[in-house]
XYZ file of C-alpha atoms in Angstrom:
178
model
C 32.923 22.522 61.545
C 30.398 20.314 59.589
C 28.469 22.262 56.709
C 24.664 23.451 58.041
C 22.088 22.366 55.303
C 18.490 23.244 55.809
C 16.214 19.784 56.086
C 12.172 20.064 55.908
C 11.952 16.982 58.272
C 13.344 18.453 61.542
C 15.490 15.111 62.021
C 12.675 12.946 61.253
C 12.682 11.150 58.060
C 9.860 9.254 58.646
C 7.647 12.503 57.133
C 8.812 12.583 54.154
C 7.482 10.420 51.707
C 9.254 6.860 50.813
C 11.263 7.565 47.563
C 11.419 11.728 48.189
C 14.724 13.420 48.479
C 16.047 16.793 47.639
C 17.164 16.055 44.373
C 15.045 16.769 41.256
C 13.540 13.842 40.064
C 13.474 12.255 36.411
C 10.610 11.948 34.417
C 11.134 9.969 31.059
C 9.658 11.435 28.058
C 7.224 9.220 25.949
C 9.383 7.750 23.002
C 6.919 8.501 20.163
C 8.209 11.131 18.330
C 6.888 14.715 18.646
C 4.856 13.609 22.485
C 6.233 15.528 25.432
C 3.639 13.636 28.140
C 5.516 11.322 30.646
C 6.733 7.693 29.222
C 5.513 5.836 32.284
C 4.203 2.819 29.955
C 6.492 0.312 29.254
C 5.886 -1.999 25.968
C 8.301 -4.449 24.375
C 9.980 -3.361 21.430
C 9.486 -6.906 19.782
C 8.076 -10.293 20.862
C 10.171 -12.212 23.721
C 12.350 -9.096 24.055
C 13.604 -7.338 26.939
C 14.145 -3.953 25.107
C 11.116 -1.585 26.229
C 9.712 1.179 24.562
C 8.291 3.782 27.234
C 4.607 5.436 26.190
C 2.331 7.818 27.558
C -1.100 6.441 27.948
C -2.497 7.832 24.854
C 0.396 6.207 22.974
C 0.213 2.908 24.703
C -3.161 2.158 23.987
C -2.257 3.046 20.605
C 0.338 0.393 20.760
C -1.594 -2.415 22.341
C -4.391 -1.878 19.818
C -1.729 -2.551 16.897
C -0.006 -5.526 18.947
C 0.042 -9.267 17.578
C 1.107 -11.436 20.641
C 1.233 -14.148 18.303
C 3.475 -12.380 15.545
C 6.025 -14.490 14.101
C 4.464 -17.938 14.846
C 3.037 -20.799 12.757
C -0.801 -21.560 13.098
C 0.327 -24.811 14.928
C 2.322 -22.829 17.244
C 0.371 -20.230 18.035
C -2.428 -22.748 18.943
C -0.023 -24.516 20.861
C 0.793 -21.532 22.958
C -2.668 -20.232 23.622
C -3.554 -23.819 25.073
C -0.563 -23.640 27.225
C -1.110 -20.327 28.573
C -4.768 -20.566 29.022
C -4.247 -24.231 31.000
C -7.016 -25.727 32.794
C -8.065 -24.807 36.413
C -10.238 -27.525 37.352
C -7.996 -28.137 39.944
C -9.108 -25.155 42.010
C -12.408 -25.764 41.835
C -12.496 -27.359 45.360
C -11.468 -24.417 46.502
C -14.126 -22.612 45.144
C -16.310 -22.614 48.359
C -13.671 -19.971 50.140
C -15.518 -17.296 47.946
C -11.941 -15.007 47.692
C -12.481 -11.359 46.668
C -17.099 -12.080 46.163
C -19.470 -10.354 47.772
C -22.259 -12.478 50.156
C -21.069 -16.004 50.974
C -20.036 -16.152 47.631
C -21.818 -17.922 45.086
C -22.606 -14.982 43.410
C -21.136 -12.242 41.413
C -20.903 -8.788 42.072
C -23.240 -8.363 38.968
C -25.703 -10.848 40.531
C -25.612 -8.697 43.596
C -26.432 -6.020 41.420
C -29.439 -7.290 40.046
C -30.781 -8.778 42.887
C -30.402 -5.349 44.071
C -32.469 -3.903 41.284
C -35.360 -6.536 41.882
C -35.023 -5.413 45.827
C -34.785 -9.423 46.446
C -32.858 -11.264 49.075
C -28.409 -12.445 48.108
C -30.023 -16.168 48.730
C -33.211 -15.428 46.686
C -34.194 -18.532 44.196
C -34.568 -18.450 40.381
C -38.559 -18.740 40.932
C -38.430 -15.348 43.109
C -36.074 -13.662 40.672
C -38.751 -14.116 37.679
C -41.301 -13.606 39.618
C -39.795 -9.959 40.387
C -38.678 -9.836 36.526
C -42.235 -10.251 35.035
C -43.604 -7.987 38.147
C -41.229 -5.193 37.584
C -41.049 -5.487 33.330
C -44.925 -4.979 33.116
C -45.055 -1.905 35.084
C -42.382 -0.588 33.272
C -42.851 -1.850 29.616
C -42.983 1.120 26.692
C -46.151 -0.377 25.947
C -47.982 0.262 29.083
C -46.248 3.483 29.615
C -45.924 5.125 26.363
C -43.839 8.270 26.190
C -42.341 7.743 29.735
C -38.531 7.810 29.253
C -37.567 6.943 32.926
C -39.678 3.479 32.755
C -37.973 2.636 29.255
C -34.990 3.248 30.713
C -36.423 1.234 34.060
C -37.240 -1.175 31.389
C -33.697 -1.495 29.967
C -31.946 -2.259 33.394
C -34.353 -4.519 34.421
C -34.055 -6.267 31.142
C -30.188 -6.467 31.308
C -30.670 -7.485 34.990
C -32.879 -10.558 34.354
C -30.210 -11.967 31.896
C -27.457 -11.647 33.993
C -29.332 -13.806 36.213
C -30.364 -16.496 34.025
C -26.873 -16.477 32.464
C -26.096 -17.401 36.011
C -28.708 -19.950 36.766
C -27.889 -21.375 33.827
C -24.063 -22.007 34.394
C -25.199 -22.824 37.807
C -27.186 -25.645 36.612
C -24.500 -26.691 34.104
C -21.673 -26.981 37.058
C -20.816 -30.583 37.944
C -20.844 -31.114 42.244
C-alpha cells in the first residue's frame, strides 16, 4: 500500500505557483564578508569573465560605482570598443512613425506630454501655443509678482522646467532631417 502524503493542492497542481514545492528554498547569501542579506544580484568577478559574485542590493550598488568597463584596455582599444557598441541607429529612423512604447501618436515623449498637461494644452499644440501658455503662467506665478508665496514659486519652477523640456524637443524636431 502506498504511503499517504499530505498536499495543499487537492490534486490540482496548477493551484501552486510555478517553482513552488515542498522542499526548502535555497537562498544564496551576499558574497560581501559579514553581510547576511540574500545575494540575488550577479556581478562579474573580472571583465569578460563568466565567474560571478552575488551581492545584495546595497553591495551591488557599491560594486557598480567602482566598476570600470574599459579596465585593462588601451585608450585606442577602449575608444574602438565604445564606438562598436554604441552603433549607428539611423537604419531604424524610418520605423519611428510606429512609435513603439510612446504616448499618444508617438510624436511626443512622456515628459513632453506631462509638460503639455501642465500648460493645459492639447498633445498636438504647436510651439507658439506652448510659448504663449508659458508666458501667461510665468507672469502669473513669477516670484517678483507674488513675493513670499512658496506655492507660486514651486509652480513657477515647474513651469520653467516644462518649458525647457518642450523647447529642447522643438529644437530636436527642427534639426532632424526628413
